[in-house]
Short mmCIF file of C-alpha atoms and ligand atoms in Angstrom, two decimals:
data_model
loop_
_atom_site.label_atom_id
_atom_site.label_comp_id
_atom_site.label_asym_id
_atom_site.label_seq_id
_atom_site.Cartn_x
_atom_site.Cartn_y
_atom_site.Cartn_z
CA MET A 283 -10.61 30.16 9.26
CA LYS A 284 -13.54 26.92 9.52
CA VAL A 285 -12.14 23.92 8.34
CA ILE A 286 -13.82 20.47 7.76
CA VAL A 287 -12.03 17.36 7.61
CA ILE A 288 -14.33 14.63 6.08
CA GLY A 289 -12.81 10.95 7.33
CA CYS A 290 -10.23 10.59 10.01
CA THR A 291 -8.08 7.32 9.69
CA HIS A 292 -4.28 8.10 8.53
CA ALA A 293 -4.38 11.59 6.39
CA GLY A 294 -7.26 12.64 8.02
CA THR A 295 -5.58 12.06 11.63
CA ALA A 296 -2.27 13.56 10.28
CA ALA A 297 -4.23 16.39 8.61
CA THR A 298 -6.38 17.84 11.44
CA ILE A 299 -3.69 17.06 13.81
CA GLN A 300 -1.06 19.34 12.16
CA ILE A 301 -3.61 22.08 11.42
CA ALA A 302 -4.81 22.10 14.72
CA LYS A 303 -1.10 22.43 15.81
CA ARG A 304 0.18 25.24 13.26
CA HIS A 305 -3.03 27.06 12.99
CA PRO A 306 -4.64 27.98 16.15
CA ASP A 307 -7.06 30.43 14.90
CA ALA A 308 -8.79 27.43 12.55
CA GLU A 309 -12.28 26.64 13.82
CA ILE A 310 -11.76 22.62 12.99
CA THR A 311 -14.85 19.84 12.64
CA VAL A 312 -13.80 16.39 11.66
CA TYR A 313 -16.53 14.10 10.54
CA GLU A 314 -16.13 10.34 10.64
CA ARG A 315 -18.36 7.96 10.37
CA ASN A 316 -16.89 4.89 12.36
CA ASP A 317 -16.28 5.27 15.80
CA ASN A 318 -12.53 5.70 15.94
CA ILE A 319 -9.84 7.14 14.27
CA SER A 320 -6.45 6.31 12.91
CA PHE A 321 -7.00 2.27 12.78
CA LEU A 322 -3.63 0.64 11.14
CA SER A 323 -5.50 -1.62 8.81
CA CYS A 324 -1.76 -3.14 8.44
CA GLY A 325 -1.92 -4.89 11.62
CA ILE A 326 -4.96 -6.73 10.91
CA ALA A 327 -2.86 -9.80 9.53
CA LEU A 328 -0.56 -9.84 12.63
CA HIS A 329 -3.66 -9.08 15.18
CA VAL A 330 -5.40 -12.55 12.89
CA GLY A 331 -2.66 -14.59 13.36
CA GLY A 332 -2.43 -13.82 17.05
CA VAL A 333 0.89 -11.70 16.98
CA VAL A 334 -1.17 -8.68 17.84
CA ARG A 335 -3.59 -9.86 20.90
CA ASN A 336 -4.84 -6.37 22.09
CA ALA A 337 -6.85 -4.64 19.03
CA GLU A 338 -6.77 -1.45 20.90
CA GLU A 339 -2.88 -1.14 20.52
CA LEU A 340 -3.31 -0.70 16.78
CA PHE A 341 -4.75 2.65 17.36
CA TYR A 342 -2.29 5.77 17.81
CA ALA A 343 -4.65 8.35 18.01
CA HIS A 344 -8.32 8.69 19.54
CA PRO A 345 -11.15 10.90 18.95
CA ASP A 346 -10.29 12.69 22.59
CA ASN A 347 -6.81 13.59 21.71
CA LEU A 348 -8.77 15.41 18.77
CA SER A 349 -11.20 17.02 21.23
CA GLU A 350 -7.83 18.51 23.26
CA LEU A 351 -6.43 20.11 20.66
CA GLY A 352 -10.10 22.08 20.30
CA VAL A 353 -11.11 20.18 17.34
CA ASN A 354 -14.68 19.16 16.89
CA THR A 355 -14.83 15.77 16.79
CA ARG A 356 -17.80 14.48 15.23
CA MET A 357 -17.79 11.02 15.31
CA ARG A 358 -20.40 8.43 13.85
CA HIS A 359 -21.21 11.37 11.35
CA GLU A 360 -21.62 10.76 7.83
CA VAL A 361 -21.46 13.13 5.22
CA LEU A 362 -23.94 12.89 2.46
CA ALA A 363 -22.93 15.84 0.28
CA VAL A 364 -20.61 18.25 -0.14
CA ASP A 365 -21.55 21.92 -2.57
CA THR A 366 -18.05 23.39 -3.47
CA GLU A 367 -19.96 26.21 -5.12
CA ARG A 368 -21.76 27.20 -2.19
CA ARG A 369 -19.03 25.62 0.43
CA THR A 370 -21.30 23.65 2.60
CA VAL A 371 -21.73 19.76 3.63
CA THR A 372 -24.72 17.67 4.56
CA VAL A 373 -23.86 15.75 7.46
CA ARG A 374 -26.08 12.60 8.95
CA ASN A 375 -25.37 11.64 12.46
CA LEU A 376 -25.84 7.96 12.43
CA GLU A 377 -26.42 7.99 16.08
CA THR A 378 -29.43 9.97 15.79
CA GLY A 379 -30.52 9.93 12.42
CA GLU A 380 -30.87 13.88 12.28
CA THR A 381 -29.06 16.01 9.25
CA LEU A 382 -27.16 18.94 9.41
CA GLN A 383 -25.48 21.42 7.44
CA ASP A 384 -22.31 23.13 7.86
CA THR A 385 -20.14 25.51 5.89
CA TYR A 386 -16.52 25.64 5.30
CA ASP A 387 -13.55 27.93 4.35
CA LYS A 388 -11.52 25.10 3.75
CA LEU A 389 -12.24 21.71 2.96
CA VAL A 390 -10.06 18.42 3.56
CA MET A 391 -11.20 15.53 1.77
CA THR A 392 -9.51 12.42 3.36
CA THR A 393 -12.49 9.78 2.75
CA GLY A 394 -9.97 6.91 1.89
CA SER A 395 -10.74 3.99 -0.27
CA TRP A 396 -12.88 1.20 0.03
CA PRO A 397 -12.65 -2.67 -1.31
CA VAL A 398 -13.12 -3.50 -4.97
CA VAL A 399 -16.37 -5.56 -4.65
CA PRO A 400 -16.55 -8.20 -7.37
CA LYS A 401 -19.91 -8.54 -9.08
CA LEU A 402 -20.20 -12.44 -8.34
CA PRO A 403 -23.23 -14.66 -7.50
CA GLY A 404 -22.27 -15.52 -4.15
CA MET A 405 -20.95 -12.17 -2.55
CA GLU A 406 -24.24 -12.15 -0.56
CA LEU A 407 -23.35 -15.02 1.20
CA ASP A 408 -22.55 -15.01 4.64
CA HIS A 409 -19.25 -15.38 5.50
CA VAL A 410 -18.38 -13.62 2.84
CA MET A 411 -15.68 -10.77 4.26
CA LEU A 412 -13.90 -8.17 3.17
CA CYS A 413 -10.68 -6.90 5.03
CA LYS A 414 -10.51 -2.91 5.67
CA ASN A 415 -11.31 -1.60 8.70
CA TYR A 416 -11.52 -2.45 12.95
CA ALA A 417 -14.90 -3.64 12.73
CA HIS A 418 -13.78 -5.97 9.61
CA ALA A 419 -10.72 -7.39 11.68
CA GLN A 420 -13.22 -7.91 14.78
CA ALA A 421 -15.95 -9.77 12.38
CA ILE A 422 -12.94 -11.59 10.32
CA ILE A 423 -11.41 -12.93 14.03
CA GLU A 424 -14.40 -14.25 15.17
CA LYS A 425 -15.64 -16.03 12.39
CA ALA A 426 -12.14 -17.69 11.66
CA ALA A 427 -12.46 -19.37 15.02
CA LEU A 428 -14.79 -21.53 13.94
CA ALA A 429 -13.84 -22.28 10.03
CA GLU A 430 -11.88 -24.96 8.85
CA ARG A 431 -11.32 -24.17 5.11
CA ILE A 432 -10.62 -20.09 4.30
CA ALA A 433 -10.33 -19.09 0.93
CA VAL A 434 -8.40 -15.57 0.62
CA VAL A 435 -9.14 -13.92 -2.85
CA GLY A 436 -5.91 -11.63 -3.97
CA ALA A 437 -2.58 -12.41 -3.71
CA GLY A 438 -1.39 -8.85 -2.92
CA TYR A 439 0.26 -8.15 0.16
CA ILE A 440 -2.72 -8.09 1.90
CA GLY A 441 -3.98 -11.47 0.80
CA VAL A 442 -0.39 -12.86 1.46
CA GLU A 443 -0.20 -11.48 5.00
CA LEU A 444 -3.80 -12.71 5.29
CA ALA A 445 -3.24 -16.38 4.09
CA GLU A 446 -0.07 -16.65 6.60
CA ALA A 447 -2.24 -15.67 9.73
CA PHE A 448 -4.62 -17.96 8.72
CA ARG A 449 -2.01 -20.81 8.33
CA GLN A 450 -0.50 -19.56 12.01
CA LEU A 451 -3.80 -20.86 13.18
CA ASN A 452 -3.73 -23.94 11.55
CA LYS A 453 -6.26 -22.99 9.00
CA ARG A 454 -6.52 -24.93 5.82
CA VAL A 455 -6.10 -21.88 3.23
CA THR A 456 -6.18 -21.58 -0.30
CA LEU A 457 -4.93 -18.68 -1.96
CA PHE A 458 -6.98 -16.95 -5.42
CA ASP A 459 -5.42 -14.65 -7.77
CA ASN A 460 -6.04 -14.18 -11.51
CA THR A 461 -2.42 -13.51 -12.33
CA PRO A 462 -0.01 -16.31 -12.31
CA ARG A 463 2.18 -15.28 -9.39
CA VAL A 464 1.55 -13.91 -5.69
CA MET A 465 2.29 -10.23 -4.93
CA TYR A 466 2.83 -9.78 -9.49
CA LYS A 467 2.38 -5.95 -8.71
CA TYR A 468 5.74 -5.87 -6.54
CA LEU A 469 7.65 -8.64 -7.33
CA ASP A 470 9.47 -10.53 -10.56
CA GLN A 471 9.17 -13.98 -11.21
CA ALA A 472 12.58 -15.06 -9.44
CA PHE A 473 11.69 -13.27 -6.39
CA THR A 474 8.02 -14.94 -6.36
CA ASP A 475 9.04 -18.01 -7.36
CA ILE A 476 11.08 -18.46 -3.85
CA VAL A 477 7.75 -16.89 -1.93
CA GLU A 478 5.41 -19.28 -3.38
CA ALA A 479 7.79 -22.18 -2.68
CA ASP A 480 7.94 -20.96 1.04
CA MET A 481 4.23 -20.65 0.98
CA VAL A 482 3.42 -23.79 -0.51
CA GLU A 483 6.02 -25.51 1.91
CA HIS A 484 4.08 -23.81 5.08
CA GLY A 485 1.19 -25.35 3.88
CA ILE A 486 -0.78 -22.83 1.85
CA GLU A 487 -2.47 -23.96 -1.26
CA LEU A 488 -1.73 -21.48 -4.23
CA ALA A 489 -4.92 -21.09 -6.61
CA LEU A 490 -3.10 -18.74 -9.28
CA GLY A 491 -3.96 -17.74 -12.67
CA GLN A 492 -7.50 -18.33 -11.91
CA THR A 493 -10.27 -16.23 -12.22
CA VAL A 494 -12.78 -16.65 -9.06
CA GLN A 495 -16.37 -16.75 -11.04
CA GLU A 496 -18.92 -17.44 -8.27
CA LEU A 497 -19.18 -18.42 -4.32
CA ARG A 498 -21.37 -21.34 -3.77
CA GLY A 499 -23.66 -21.17 -0.90
CA LYS A 500 -25.92 -23.49 1.59
CA ASP A 501 -28.94 -22.05 3.57
CA GLY A 502 -27.28 -18.66 3.16
CA LYS A 503 -23.75 -19.37 4.35
CA VAL A 504 -20.67 -19.93 2.04
CA THR A 505 -19.14 -22.87 0.74
CA GLY A 506 -16.94 -23.38 -1.57
CA VAL A 507 -15.57 -21.10 -4.54
CA VAL A 508 -15.83 -21.77 -8.28
CA THR A 509 -13.18 -20.94 -10.74
CA THR A 510 -11.83 -20.79 -14.16
CA ALA A 511 -9.77 -23.75 -13.17
CA GLY A 512 -11.91 -25.90 -10.59
CA GLU A 513 -14.05 -25.81 -7.61
CA TYR A 514 -12.94 -25.16 -4.06
CA ASP A 515 -14.51 -25.99 -0.53
CA ALA A 516 -14.16 -22.79 1.73
CA ASP A 517 -16.39 -21.75 4.67
CA LEU A 518 -14.64 -18.63 4.94
CA VAL A 519 -14.28 -16.30 2.13
CA ILE A 520 -11.86 -13.27 2.71
CA MET A 521 -12.00 -10.77 -0.59
CA CYS A 522 -8.99 -8.58 -1.08
CA ILE A 523 -8.65 -7.98 -4.66
CA GLY A 524 -7.76 -4.31 -4.68
CA PHE A 525 -9.35 -0.80 -3.12
CA ARG A 526 -11.20 2.29 -4.89
CA PRO A 527 -10.96 5.85 -4.27
CA ASN A 528 -14.18 6.89 -1.80
CA THR A 529 -14.64 10.00 -3.88
CA GLY A 530 -18.22 10.23 -5.02
CA LEU A 531 -19.21 13.07 -2.75
CA LEU A 532 -16.78 15.65 -5.13
CA GLN A 533 -18.03 13.63 -8.22
CA ASP A 534 -18.18 16.67 -11.20
CA GLN A 535 -16.85 19.08 -8.71
CA VAL A 536 -12.94 18.41 -8.92
CA LYS A 537 -10.62 16.75 -11.48
CA MET A 538 -10.27 12.83 -11.11
CA LEU A 539 -8.76 9.93 -12.69
CA PRO A 540 -11.03 7.40 -14.47
CA ASN A 541 -11.04 5.29 -11.35
CA GLY A 542 -12.16 8.38 -9.01
CA ALA A 543 -8.90 8.93 -7.92
CA ILE A 544 -8.78 12.65 -6.95
CA ILE A 545 -6.00 15.04 -8.86
CA VAL A 546 -4.37 17.04 -6.57
CA ASP A 547 -1.32 19.39 -7.26
CA GLU A 548 2.14 19.27 -5.61
CA TYR A 549 0.54 21.22 -2.49
CA MET A 550 -2.47 18.98 -2.01
CA ARG A 551 -5.01 21.45 -4.14
CA THR A 552 -8.02 20.08 -5.61
CA SER A 553 -8.93 21.74 -9.32
CA SER A 554 -11.72 23.62 -7.31
CA PRO A 555 -10.85 26.47 -4.66
CA ASP A 556 -10.13 25.75 -1.44
CA VAL A 557 -10.79 21.75 -1.32
CA TYR A 558 -7.81 19.96 -0.41
CA ALA A 559 -7.29 16.56 -0.55
CA ALA A 560 -5.22 13.33 0.51
CA GLY A 561 -4.46 9.79 1.14
CA ASP A 562 -6.16 6.78 -0.58
CA SER A 563 -8.84 9.31 -2.29
CA CYS A 564 -6.26 10.49 -4.23
CA ALA A 565 -4.02 9.90 -7.38
CA VAL A 566 0.49 10.38 -6.35
CA ARG A 567 3.10 11.26 -8.46
CA PHE A 568 4.79 7.98 -9.21
CA ASN A 569 8.47 8.85 -9.84
CA PRO A 570 9.55 6.02 -11.67
CA THR A 571 7.45 7.01 -14.22
CA GLY A 572 6.42 10.97 -13.65
CA GLU A 573 2.95 9.64 -14.18
CA ALA A 574 -0.61 10.22 -12.06
CA ALA A 575 -0.81 6.81 -10.55
CA TYR A 576 -3.08 5.11 -7.63
CA ILE A 577 -1.07 3.78 -4.82
CA PRO A 578 -3.18 3.57 -1.93
CA LEU A 579 -0.68 3.12 1.12
CA ALA A 580 -0.51 4.76 4.73
CA THR A 581 2.61 6.13 4.03
CA ASN A 582 1.51 8.55 1.39
CA ALA A 583 -1.72 9.25 3.62
CA VAL A 584 0.29 10.46 6.38
CA ARG A 585 2.67 12.38 4.47
CA MET A 586 -0.15 13.89 2.34
CA GLY A 587 -2.37 14.42 5.41
CA THR A 588 0.76 16.29 6.57
CA LEU A 589 1.44 18.11 3.66
CA VAL A 590 -2.53 20.06 3.42
CA ALA A 591 -1.68 21.59 6.77
CA MET A 592 1.24 22.95 5.70
CA ASN A 593 -0.09 24.52 2.65
CA LEU A 594 -3.23 25.34 3.97
CA LYS A 595 -2.93 29.39 4.26
CA GLU A 596 -0.17 29.46 1.15
CA PRO A 597 1.56 27.10 -1.26
CA ARG A 598 4.73 26.33 0.96
CA VAL A 599 5.98 22.45 0.87
CA THR A 600 5.89 20.41 -2.33
CA TYR A 601 4.62 16.80 -2.02
CA LYS A 602 7.94 14.66 -3.61
CA GLY A 603 6.02 11.96 -5.29
CA THR A 604 6.09 8.22 -4.30
CA GLN A 605 7.89 5.32 -5.48
CA GLY A 606 5.24 2.90 -3.94
CA THR A 607 7.83 1.31 -1.40
CA SER A 608 6.63 -1.18 0.48
CA GLY A 609 7.72 -4.25 2.97
CA ILE A 610 6.71 -7.44 3.88
CA ARG A 611 7.84 -10.28 6.47
CA ILE A 612 6.18 -13.69 4.93
CA PHE A 613 6.91 -16.11 7.35
CA ASP A 614 10.89 -16.29 7.61
CA LEU A 615 11.19 -14.65 4.54
CA ASN A 616 12.09 -10.57 4.59
CA VAL A 617 10.96 -8.83 1.07
CA ALA A 618 10.50 -5.60 0.25
CA SER A 619 10.24 -3.70 -3.45
CA THR A 620 9.98 0.16 -5.02
CA GLY A 621 9.23 1.44 -7.79
CA LEU A 622 8.61 -0.34 -10.77
CA THR A 623 9.34 -4.53 -11.70
CA GLU A 624 10.81 -5.15 -14.97
CA GLN A 625 7.38 -6.87 -15.71
CA ALA A 626 5.23 -3.67 -14.74
CA ALA A 627 8.06 -2.10 -16.60
CA LYS A 628 7.82 -3.76 -19.75
CA ASP A 629 4.11 -3.72 -19.53
CA ALA A 630 4.07 0.00 -19.58
CA GLY A 631 6.61 -0.34 -22.91
CA LEU A 632 9.65 1.02 -21.13
CA ALA A 633 13.08 0.47 -22.35
CA VAL A 634 14.62 -1.04 -19.00
CA ARG A 635 17.40 -3.31 -18.51
CA SER A 636 17.99 -5.20 -15.22
CA THR A 637 20.64 -6.91 -13.04
CA VAL A 638 20.14 -9.52 -10.31
CA VAL A 639 22.88 -9.89 -7.76
CA THR A 640 23.20 -12.62 -4.97
CA ASP A 641 25.72 -12.55 -1.96
CA ASN A 642 25.43 -13.50 1.27
CA ASP A 643 24.56 -10.70 3.88
CA ARG A 644 27.83 -10.42 5.61
CA PRO A 645 31.28 -12.00 5.54
CA GLU A 646 31.23 -16.20 5.62
CA PHE A 647 33.90 -15.95 8.38
CA MET A 648 31.02 -14.73 10.41
CA PRO A 649 29.31 -17.62 12.67
CA THR A 650 26.02 -16.76 10.51
CA TYR A 651 24.93 -15.06 7.74
CA GLU A 652 22.04 -15.49 4.53
CA GLN A 653 21.51 -15.29 1.01
CA ALA A 654 20.22 -12.32 -0.11
CA LEU A 655 18.57 -11.29 -3.41
CA LEU A 656 18.11 -8.43 -4.64
CA LYS A 657 17.49 -6.68 -8.31
CA LEU A 658 18.17 -3.62 -10.02
CA VAL A 659 15.40 -2.30 -12.88
CA TYR A 660 16.99 0.75 -14.44
CA GLU A 661 16.46 2.97 -17.96
CA ALA A 662 18.33 1.18 -20.77
CA GLU A 663 19.74 4.17 -22.26
CA SER A 664 20.12 6.52 -19.03
CA GLY A 665 21.09 3.92 -16.14
CA ARG A 666 18.65 5.57 -14.25
CA LEU A 667 16.95 3.74 -11.77
CA VAL A 668 13.17 3.02 -11.52
CA GLY A 669 12.93 -0.16 -9.38
CA ALA A 670 14.38 -2.52 -7.03
CA GLN A 671 13.18 -5.88 -4.82
CA VAL A 672 15.05 -7.09 -2.09
CA LEU A 673 14.48 -10.95 -0.37
CA SER A 674 16.35 -12.39 2.14
CA LYS A 675 16.08 -14.42 5.69
CA ALA A 676 18.00 -11.37 6.93
CA ASP A 677 16.20 -8.33 7.56
CA LEU A 678 18.01 -6.23 4.46
CA THR A 679 14.20 -4.33 3.75
CA GLN A 680 16.02 -1.03 4.53
CA SER A 681 18.22 -1.35 1.88
CA VAL A 682 14.75 -0.69 -0.73
CA ASN A 683 14.12 2.27 1.50
CA THR A 684 17.93 3.88 0.51
CA LEU A 685 17.09 2.52 -3.39
CA SER A 686 13.41 4.75 -2.83
CA VAL A 687 15.49 7.49 -2.08
CA CYS A 688 17.97 6.59 -5.09
CA ILE A 689 14.96 6.99 -7.45
CA GLN A 690 13.44 9.68 -6.06
CA ASN A 691 16.41 11.55 -6.76
CA ARG A 692 16.84 10.09 -10.07
CA MET A 693 20.33 8.24 -9.71
CA THR A 694 21.69 6.07 -12.37
CA VAL A 695 23.26 2.87 -11.63
CA GLU A 696 26.62 4.06 -11.90
CA GLU A 697 26.25 6.53 -9.34
CA LEU A 698 24.62 4.07 -7.04
CA GLY A 699 27.86 1.82 -7.22
CA PHE A 700 30.05 4.76 -5.58
CA VAL A 701 27.53 5.79 -2.64
CA ASP A 702 29.36 5.67 0.60
CA PHE A 703 28.34 3.26 2.88
CA PHE A 704 29.71 2.05 5.90
CA PHE A 705 31.01 -1.55 6.67
CA GLN A 706 31.29 -3.66 9.64
CA PRO A 707 31.19 -7.57 9.61
CA HIS A 708 28.45 -7.86 11.82
CA TYR A 709 26.15 -6.28 9.23
CA ASN A 710 27.77 -6.50 5.55
CA LYS A 711 30.90 -6.82 3.10
CA PRO A 712 33.36 -4.16 2.37
CA TRP A 713 31.04 -3.79 -1.15
CA ASN A 714 27.93 -3.37 0.22
CA LEU A 715 25.37 -5.56 -1.51
CA LEU A 716 23.82 -2.19 -2.74
CA ASN A 717 27.54 -1.02 -4.43
CA GLN A 718 28.03 -4.00 -5.62
CA ALA A 719 24.22 -4.13 -7.51
CA GLY A 720 25.32 -0.60 -8.83
CA LEU A 721 28.91 -1.75 -10.00
CA GLN A 722 27.23 -5.09 -11.95
CA ALA A 723 24.22 -3.43 -13.45
CA GLN A 724 26.66 -0.62 -14.70
CA ALA A 725 28.92 -3.45 -16.13
CA ASP A 726 25.66 -5.39 -17.56
CA LEU A 727 24.42 -2.12 -19.25
CA GLU A 728 28.09 -1.23 -20.85
CA ALA A 729 28.13 -5.09 -22.23
CA TRP A 730 24.71 -4.63 -23.74
CA ALA A 731 25.82 -0.94 -25.12
CA ALA A 732 29.11 -2.62 -26.59
CA ARG A 733 26.61 -5.16 -28.02
CA GLY A 734 24.87 -2.33 -30.06
CA GLY A 735 22.53 -1.22 -27.24
CA LEU A 736 18.98 -0.27 -28.25
CA ASN A 737 20.70 1.13 -31.67
CA LYS A 738 22.25 -2.24 -32.75
CA ILE A 739 19.90 -4.52 -30.78
CA GLY A 740 16.96 -2.72 -30.42
CA TRP A 741 14.26 -3.23 -27.75
CA SER A 742 11.21 -5.56 -27.63
CA ALA A 743 9.14 -5.76 -24.53
CA ALA A 744 8.91 -9.31 -25.00
CA ALA A 745 12.51 -10.67 -25.92
CA ASP A 746 14.78 -8.07 -24.54
CA THR A 747 16.98 -10.61 -22.29
CA ALA A 748 20.31 -10.36 -23.82
C1 FAD B 2174 -5.19 -5.06 5.24
C2 FAD B 2174 -4.73 -3.75 5.22
C3 FAD B 2174 -3.24 -3.95 5.35
C4 FAD B 2174 -2.58 -2.63 4.74
N1 FAD B 2174 -1.19 -2.48 5.19
C5 FAD B 2174 -0.65 -1.76 4.92
C6 FAD B 2174 1.05 -1.79 5.30
O1 FAD B 2174 1.26 -2.30 5.57
N2 FAD B 2174 1.48 -0.59 4.86
C7 FAD B 2174 0.92 0.88 3.84
O2 FAD B 2174 1.56 1.74 3.57
N3 FAD B 2174 -0.24 0.79 3.78
C8 FAD B 2174 -1.18 -0.59 3.96
N4 FAD B 2174 -2.28 -0.38 3.79
C9 FAD B 2174 -3.08 0.74 3.37
C10 FAD B 2174 -3.52 1.81 4.20
O3 FAD B 2174 -4.13 1.17 5.35
C11 FAD B 2174 -3.97 2.83 3.71
O4 FAD B 2174 -3.67 3.39 2.41
C12 FAD B 2174 -4.85 4.10 4.62
O5 FAD B 2174 -5.56 3.49 5.34
C13 FAD B 2174 -5.17 5.14 3.70
O6 FAD B 2174 -5.59 6.05 4.83
P1 FAD B 2174 -6.63 7.37 4.64
O7 FAD B 2174 -6.53 8.26 5.35
O8 FAD B 2174 -6.44 7.88 3.04
O9 FAD B 2174 -8.22 6.39 3.96
P2 FAD B 2174 -9.01 5.23 4.93
O10 FAD B 2174 -7.88 4.47 6.04
O11 FAD B 2174 -9.51 4.62 4.01
O12 FAD B 2174 -9.90 6.09 5.50
C14 FAD B 2174 -10.75 7.02 5.30
C15 FAD B 2174 -11.86 7.23 6.21
O13 FAD B 2174 -12.93 8.18 6.04
C16 FAD B 2174 -13.99 7.93 6.48
N5 FAD B 2174 -14.94 8.32 5.62
C17 FAD B 2174 -15.17 7.79 4.25
N6 FAD B 2174 -16.36 8.44 3.75
C18 FAD B 2174 -16.73 9.23 4.53
C19 FAD B 2174 -18.26 10.30 4.88
N7 FAD B 2174 -18.53 10.32 3.49
N8 FAD B 2174 -18.45 10.59 5.88
C20 FAD B 2174 -17.46 10.41 7.08
N9 FAD B 2174 -16.49 9.71 7.44
C21 FAD B 2174 -16.20 9.04 5.78
C22 FAD B 2174 -13.68 6.14 6.66
O14 FAD B 2174 -14.74 5.82 7.49
C23 FAD B 2174 -12.38 6.28 7.51
O15 FAD B 2174 -12.18 6.01 8.40
C24 FAD B 2174 -3.45 -1.81 4.11
C25 FAD B 2174 -4.33 -1.49 3.76
C26 FAD B 2174 -5.26 -2.85 4.51
C27 FAD B 2174 -6.90 -3.01 4.48
#
C-alpha cells in the first residue's frame, strides 16, 4: 500500500506516525514544504514574550523521527498538483527546483490552513507580518526587538495572546478588531468586560468595533494603521484575523464547504475514493448544532490525523465531533470556553437560555480563595447544554473540559446538577461549581417555564432576557 501524506505539522505528523506504527506494510512518503515538522504555533506568543526561550522546544517531532519509522521524509518539497483520477501528485523539490511525479494508493491531505490576508492598501509594506509558522515566529521576534508601537489586528485568542506578549516586552500595543469585544466568538460580554478591563489595566490600548482600512507607510516601511474610527501610529503590524483552509490542490475534486474546507465523513474519508483529510484543511462536525463548521484547532488536527491511520484500511473508529473547546491565560486570568456562546447561539437563531453563577472557588475558611464566574448556555426547551465559559484567577479551566464532555454526550443542565464530583477543601466546595451551575440553570428553566416558557412568552433572539 503506497501512502502519500501532504503537509506535516499536527494532522500530518499524527497521521504519519500512526500509519507507520499501525500499517508496517505501508510505503509512506511525506511531502512537506517547510524544513520542519510539528511546530506548535500555540507557543509563538510564549516565545515572543520570553516565557519559552528556546524555539526548538516548540517542536515535538523531528523529520529524523519519521525516517527512523521507515517513512520517506521529503522536506522542502511542495506538492503542486494532485490528480485523484490518475492517483498522481506533482511535486517540486524546493532546494533543487526539480519537479517529479509520484503515485499513491491512499492519499492523506493534511495541508492545513493559512492566515487570511486582507486586501488592504499597505499590506505589502515592510514590518507587516502574519503569525502562523516557525519562520513567522522568528521574524516577529526579530522585528519586535526594534519596534516601539505594535499594532495587532484581530482580537481572537491569537491576537490577545500576542498583545499580552508584546506588553510583557514593554512595547506600546494597540489591539484592533471590527467586533465590539475581544474574543467575540468565544466569550459573552460578562466575560469580555473583565478581560478587557484587565488588558487595559496592563497597558494595552483596545481599538474595538472599528475596521482597519489601510496601512500607512514611509520609505516602504509601515508607520501606522488607519481604521474606520481613526489613525494610529505603528512600526510593526501583526495581522491575525483568521484562517482559510489550504485546499486548492483538491479544488473541484472533493466536496468542500464554500470556504474551501474539505468535507470528510466520520472516518476522515473525503468524497473521492482513497483520499483522506484531517486537521485545518477540513470542516468538522460542531456538536452543539450538529452542523459542519470550520474550527481550526491543533486538538482537532491530532485527533483527526490519528483517525486517518485507524481507518485507512477499513472504517473502524468514528470521529466524535468537536465543541471547539479552548482555553487561554491572559495576565492573571484563566479563561476557557466550549460550544456556543449565548451571543453565537442567538445569532444562529437558536432558542437558548443561560445561567451565570459566581462563587469562590473553595471554602472561605481556607487561607486563600478566588472568585469564579461560570456560564452555561442551554436549549430553552430541552435544557440540553450547548455552551459554557469560565473565568477566574484560580485555574478552573479543566471544568470547561468536563462541560465539553457533557455537551458531546448531549447532557441536560438537570443531569449536570447531580453528576458525582469529589469535594476537598483545597480544591472546591461540597457543591462543586458545575453542580451548582446545573442546579441553578434547572431552577431558572423551571421558573421560566412557569411563566409560560416558549409558548407564552415566546422567544426572540434580540429580547429574550426574562
Ligand atoms: C499563533 C497560533 C496559536 C495557536 N494556538 C492554538 C492553541 O492554543 N490551541 C489549539 O488547539 N490550536 C492553536 N492554534 C491552531 C493550530 O496551530 C492549528 O489548528 C494546527 O496547526 C493545524 O494543524 P494542521 O496540521 O492541520 O495544519 P497546519 O498547521 O496548517 O500545517 C499544514 C502543513 O502543510 C504544509 N503544506 C501545505 N501545503 C503544502 C503543499 N502543497 N506541499 C507541501 N506541504 C504543504 C504546510 O507547510 C504545513 O506544515 C494556533 C495557531 C496559531 C497560528
